[in-house]
mmCIF file of C-alpha atoms in Angstrom:
data_model
loop_
_atom_site.group_PDB
_atom_site.id
_atom_site.type_symbol
_atom_site.label_atom_id
_atom_site.label_comp_id
_atom_site.label_asym_id
_atom_site.label_seq_id
_atom_site.Cartn_x
_atom_site.Cartn_y
_atom_site.Cartn_z
ATOM 1 C CA UNK A 15 -34.835 -80.937 -43.423
ATOM 2 C CA UNK A 16 -38.220 -79.885 -42.101
ATOM 3 C CA UNK A 17 -40.223 -81.190 -39.170
ATOM 4 C CA UNK A 18 -43.855 -81.923 -40.019
ATOM 5 C CA UNK A 19 -44.780 -82.605 -36.387
ATOM 6 C CA UNK A 20 -44.664 -78.879 -35.627
ATOM 7 C CA UNK A 21 -47.548 -76.555 -36.379
ATOM 8 C CA UNK A 22 -47.487 -73.878 -39.029
ATOM 9 C CA UNK A 23 -46.624 -70.462 -37.660
ATOM 10 C CA UNK A 24 -48.041 -67.209 -38.982
ATOM 11 C CA UNK A 25 -44.797 -65.837 -40.325
ATOM 12 C CA UNK A 26 -42.225 -67.093 -42.780
ATOM 13 C CA UNK A 27 -38.906 -68.250 -41.281
ATOM 14 C CA UNK A 28 -40.347 -68.666 -37.778
ATOM 15 C CA UNK A 29 -38.638 -72.056 -37.422
ATOM 16 C CA UNK A 30 -34.956 -72.836 -37.892
ATOM 17 C CA UNK A 31 -33.563 -76.341 -37.520
ATOM 18 C CA UNK A 32 -29.976 -77.364 -36.924
ATOM 19 C CA UNK A 33 -28.453 -80.774 -36.365
ATOM 20 C CA UNK A 34 -29.300 -80.767 -32.629
ATOM 21 C CA UNK A 35 -31.711 -77.876 -32.121
ATOM 22 C CA UNK A 36 -35.025 -76.548 -33.286
ATOM 23 C CA UNK A 37 -35.272 -72.798 -32.782
ATOM 24 C CA UNK A 38 -38.752 -71.316 -32.746
ATOM 25 C CA UNK A 39 -39.368 -67.584 -32.933
ATOM 26 C CA UNK A 40 -42.606 -66.909 -31.090
ATOM 27 C CA UNK A 41 -42.331 -63.133 -30.963
ATOM 28 C CA UNK A 42 -40.139 -60.169 -31.828
ATOM 29 C CA UNK A 43 -40.381 -59.112 -28.190
ATOM 30 C CA UNK A 44 -37.537 -59.261 -25.741
ATOM 31 C CA UNK A 45 -38.563 -60.900 -22.520
ATOM 32 C CA UNK A 46 -37.105 -62.026 -19.229
ATOM 33 C CA UNK A 47 -38.116 -64.947 -17.071
ATOM 34 C CA UNK A 48 -38.384 -64.897 -13.255
ATOM 35 C CA UNK A 49 -39.227 -61.233 -12.853
ATOM 36 C CA UNK A 50 -38.383 -59.891 -9.412
ATOM 37 C CA UNK A 51 -39.151 -56.445 -8.008
ATOM 38 C CA UNK A 52 -36.417 -53.809 -8.016
ATOM 39 C CA UNK A 53 -35.584 -50.754 -5.958
ATOM 40 C CA UNK A 54 -35.748 -47.554 -7.965
ATOM 41 C CA UNK A 55 -34.697 -44.200 -6.518
ATOM 42 C CA UNK A 56 -37.302 -42.068 -8.259
ATOM 43 C CA UNK A 57 -36.123 -38.902 -6.463
ATOM 44 C CA UNK A 58 -32.902 -38.738 -8.515
ATOM 45 C CA UNK A 59 -34.831 -38.071 -11.749
ATOM 46 C CA UNK A 60 -36.698 -34.998 -12.949
ATOM 47 C CA UNK A 61 -40.420 -35.740 -12.588
ATOM 48 C CA UNK A 62 -42.362 -35.155 -15.797
ATOM 49 C CA UNK A 63 -46.153 -34.902 -15.865
ATOM 50 C CA UNK A 64 -48.373 -36.874 -18.198
ATOM 51 C CA UNK A 65 -48.664 -34.024 -20.737
ATOM 52 C CA UNK A 66 -45.104 -34.863 -21.881
ATOM 53 C CA UNK A 67 -45.858 -38.495 -22.674
ATOM 54 C CA UNK A 68 -48.120 -40.657 -24.779
ATOM 55 C CA UNK A 69 -49.178 -44.097 -23.572
ATOM 56 C CA UNK A 70 -51.813 -46.772 -23.967
ATOM 57 C CA UNK A 71 -52.716 -49.805 -21.912
ATOM 58 C CA UNK A 72 -53.582 -52.543 -24.428
ATOM 59 C CA UNK A 73 -54.062 -55.474 -22.052
ATOM 60 C CA UNK A 74 -54.537 -55.884 -18.328
ATOM 61 C CA UNK A 75 -55.579 -59.095 -16.645
ATOM 62 C CA UNK A 76 -55.240 -60.176 -13.067
ATOM 63 C CA UNK A 77 -56.219 -63.155 -10.994
ATOM 64 C CA UNK A 78 -54.843 -64.952 -7.956
ATOM 65 C CA UNK A 79 -52.134 -66.702 -9.984
ATOM 66 C CA UNK A 80 -51.117 -64.291 -12.739
ATOM 67 C CA UNK A 81 -50.880 -60.598 -13.589
ATOM 68 C CA UNK A 82 -50.407 -59.494 -17.210
ATOM 69 C CA UNK A 83 -49.865 -55.925 -18.404
ATOM 70 C CA UNK A 84 -49.131 -54.869 -21.975
ATOM 71 C CA UNK A 85 -49.111 -51.550 -23.822
ATOM 72 C CA UNK A 86 -46.847 -48.771 -24.979
ATOM 73 C CA UNK A 87 -45.539 -45.447 -23.710
ATOM 74 C CA UNK A 88 -42.912 -42.861 -24.576
ATOM 75 C CA UNK A 89 -41.673 -39.365 -23.741
ATOM 76 C CA UNK A 90 -42.486 -36.806 -26.432
ATOM 77 C CA UNK A 91 -39.478 -35.694 -28.484
ATOM 78 C CA UNK A 92 -37.173 -38.255 -26.838
ATOM 79 C CA UNK A 93 -35.530 -41.463 -28.029
ATOM 80 C CA UNK A 94 -37.798 -44.358 -26.997
ATOM 81 C CA UNK A 95 -34.825 -46.719 -27.270
ATOM 82 C CA UNK A 96 -33.412 -45.035 -24.143
ATOM 83 C CA UNK A 97 -36.648 -45.300 -22.163
ATOM 84 C CA UNK A 98 -37.193 -48.032 -19.613
ATOM 85 C CA UNK A 99 -40.707 -49.190 -18.714
ATOM 86 C CA UNK A 100 -41.695 -50.382 -15.249
ATOM 87 C CA UNK A 101 -44.954 -51.477 -13.662
ATOM 88 C CA UNK A 102 -45.529 -50.300 -10.097
ATOM 89 C CA UNK A 103 -47.972 -51.916 -7.684
ATOM 90 C CA UNK A 104 -48.685 -49.573 -4.770
ATOM 91 C CA UNK A 105 -50.844 -50.160 -1.695
ATOM 92 C CA UNK A 106 -51.178 -48.158 1.500
ATOM 93 C CA UNK A 107 -48.371 -50.234 3.059
ATOM 94 C CA UNK A 108 -46.295 -51.714 0.216
ATOM 95 C CA UNK A 109 -44.812 -50.849 -3.133
ATOM 96 C CA UNK A 110 -43.339 -53.167 -5.772
ATOM 97 C CA UNK A 111 -41.680 -52.089 -9.029
ATOM 98 C CA UNK A 112 -41.079 -54.606 -11.809
ATOM 99 C CA UNK A 113 -39.086 -53.931 -14.975
ATOM 100 C CA UNK A 114 -41.266 -54.559 -18.014
ATOM 101 C CA UNK A 115 -40.058 -56.363 -21.114
ATOM 102 C CA UNK A 116 -39.578 -54.631 -24.444
ATOM 103 C CA UNK A 117 -42.410 -55.193 -26.902
ATOM 104 C CA UNK A 118 -41.646 -53.915 -30.403
ATOM 105 C CA UNK A 119 -44.426 -51.655 -31.695
ATOM 106 C CA UNK A 120 -43.931 -50.704 -35.346
ATOM 107 C CA UNK A 121 -47.592 -49.597 -35.373
ATOM 108 C CA UNK A 122 -46.839 -46.851 -32.831
ATOM 109 C CA UNK A 123 -43.856 -45.644 -34.892
ATOM 110 C CA UNK A 124 -46.059 -45.508 -37.986
ATOM 111 C CA UNK A 125 -48.840 -43.466 -36.354
ATOM 112 C CA UNK A 126 -46.946 -41.033 -34.102
ATOM 113 C CA UNK A 127 -44.233 -38.614 -35.192
ATOM 114 C CA UNK A 128 -43.342 -36.877 -31.908
ATOM 115 C CA UNK A 129 -40.467 -39.131 -30.823
ATOM 116 C CA UNK A 130 -37.515 -41.202 -32.016
ATOM 117 C CA UNK A 131 -37.368 -45.014 -32.327
ATOM 118 C CA UNK A 132 -41.013 -45.297 -31.293
ATOM 119 C CA UNK A 133 -41.066 -48.939 -32.394
ATOM 120 C CA UNK A 134 -39.259 -49.509 -29.070
ATOM 121 C CA UNK A 135 -42.048 -47.950 -27.009
ATOM 122 C CA UNK A 136 -43.925 -51.162 -26.211
ATOM 123 C CA UNK A 137 -43.830 -53.088 -22.951
ATOM 124 C CA UNK A 138 -45.214 -56.241 -21.418
ATOM 125 C CA UNK A 139 -45.078 -57.838 -18.009
ATOM 126 C CA UNK A 140 -46.410 -61.214 -16.978
ATOM 127 C CA UNK A 141 -46.056 -62.339 -13.373
ATOM 128 C CA UNK A 142 -46.905 -65.914 -12.463
ATOM 129 C CA UNK A 143 -47.806 -66.428 -8.795
ATOM 130 C CA UNK A 144 -46.698 -62.911 -7.827
ATOM 131 C CA UNK A 145 -45.073 -62.665 -4.422
ATOM 132 C CA UNK A 146 -46.854 -59.548 -3.182
ATOM 133 C CA UNK A 147 -48.062 -58.982 0.358
ATOM 134 C CA UNK A 148 -51.831 -59.182 0.804
ATOM 135 C CA UNK A 149 -53.666 -55.992 0.013
ATOM 136 C CA UNK A 150 -55.244 -53.822 -2.647
ATOM 137 C CA UNK A 151 -52.771 -52.264 -5.075
ATOM 138 C CA UNK A 152 -53.070 -49.419 -7.560
ATOM 139 C CA UNK A 153 -51.235 -50.134 -10.833
ATOM 140 C CA UNK A 154 -48.910 -47.562 -12.443
ATOM 141 C CA UNK A 155 -46.712 -47.338 -15.509
ATOM 142 C CA UNK A 156 -43.311 -45.755 -14.898
ATOM 143 C CA UNK A 157 -41.334 -44.370 -17.830
ATOM 144 C CA UNK A 158 -37.692 -43.548 -17.127
ATOM 145 C CA UNK A 159 -34.717 -42.440 -19.171
ATOM 146 C CA UNK A 160 -31.354 -41.002 -18.088
ATOM 147 C CA UNK A 161 -32.780 -37.679 -16.922
ATOM 148 C CA UNK A 162 -36.482 -37.980 -16.248
ATOM 149 C CA UNK A 163 -39.235 -40.157 -14.896
ATOM 150 C CA UNK A 164 -43.014 -40.142 -15.218
ATOM 151 C CA UNK A 165 -45.591 -42.091 -13.233
ATOM 152 C CA UNK A 166 -48.965 -42.746 -14.851
ATOM 153 C CA UNK A 167 -51.863 -44.287 -12.937
ATOM 154 C CA UNK A 168 -53.359 -46.952 -15.215
ATOM 155 C CA UNK A 169 -56.778 -46.791 -13.553
ATOM 156 C CA UNK A 170 -56.434 -50.438 -12.475
ATOM 157 C CA UNK A 171 -56.410 -52.163 -9.096
ATOM 158 C CA UNK A 172 -55.472 -55.662 -8.045
ATOM 159 C CA UNK A 173 -56.255 -57.494 -4.831
ATOM 160 C CA UNK A 174 -53.855 -60.086 -3.467
#
């Protein structure tokens, strides 16, 4: 049985119907809803400078009601599957760290050869009506695995 009321999606098998459900695959990304800031003890990890990582900011948009950040990043010669991505917003008085969602990036794995499981190097974060104190914030990408952490300034600012 097929529903003709639904649009056509760009990939084959994007829609699966059961007796009571219609399941729609919008993306291969893993995402979480209701993102809240976390506390991260950065001092317990070995700090690694930006020469040991590769990263790219693909999308950044910010307005009063939404912040969206998307890109990829990984430690050289490390397993990207074990790397967590975070976005840090830092002002003179406040700091907020949000865990980013996994965005699969087979294109990164195809182009770069200096890491493992690089298809898992992508990230995205979308905050609706972010609950940040008023101020101007610098935006950073944090990469963290079991032993090390790296903080990369993304050359972006937001004003709340």
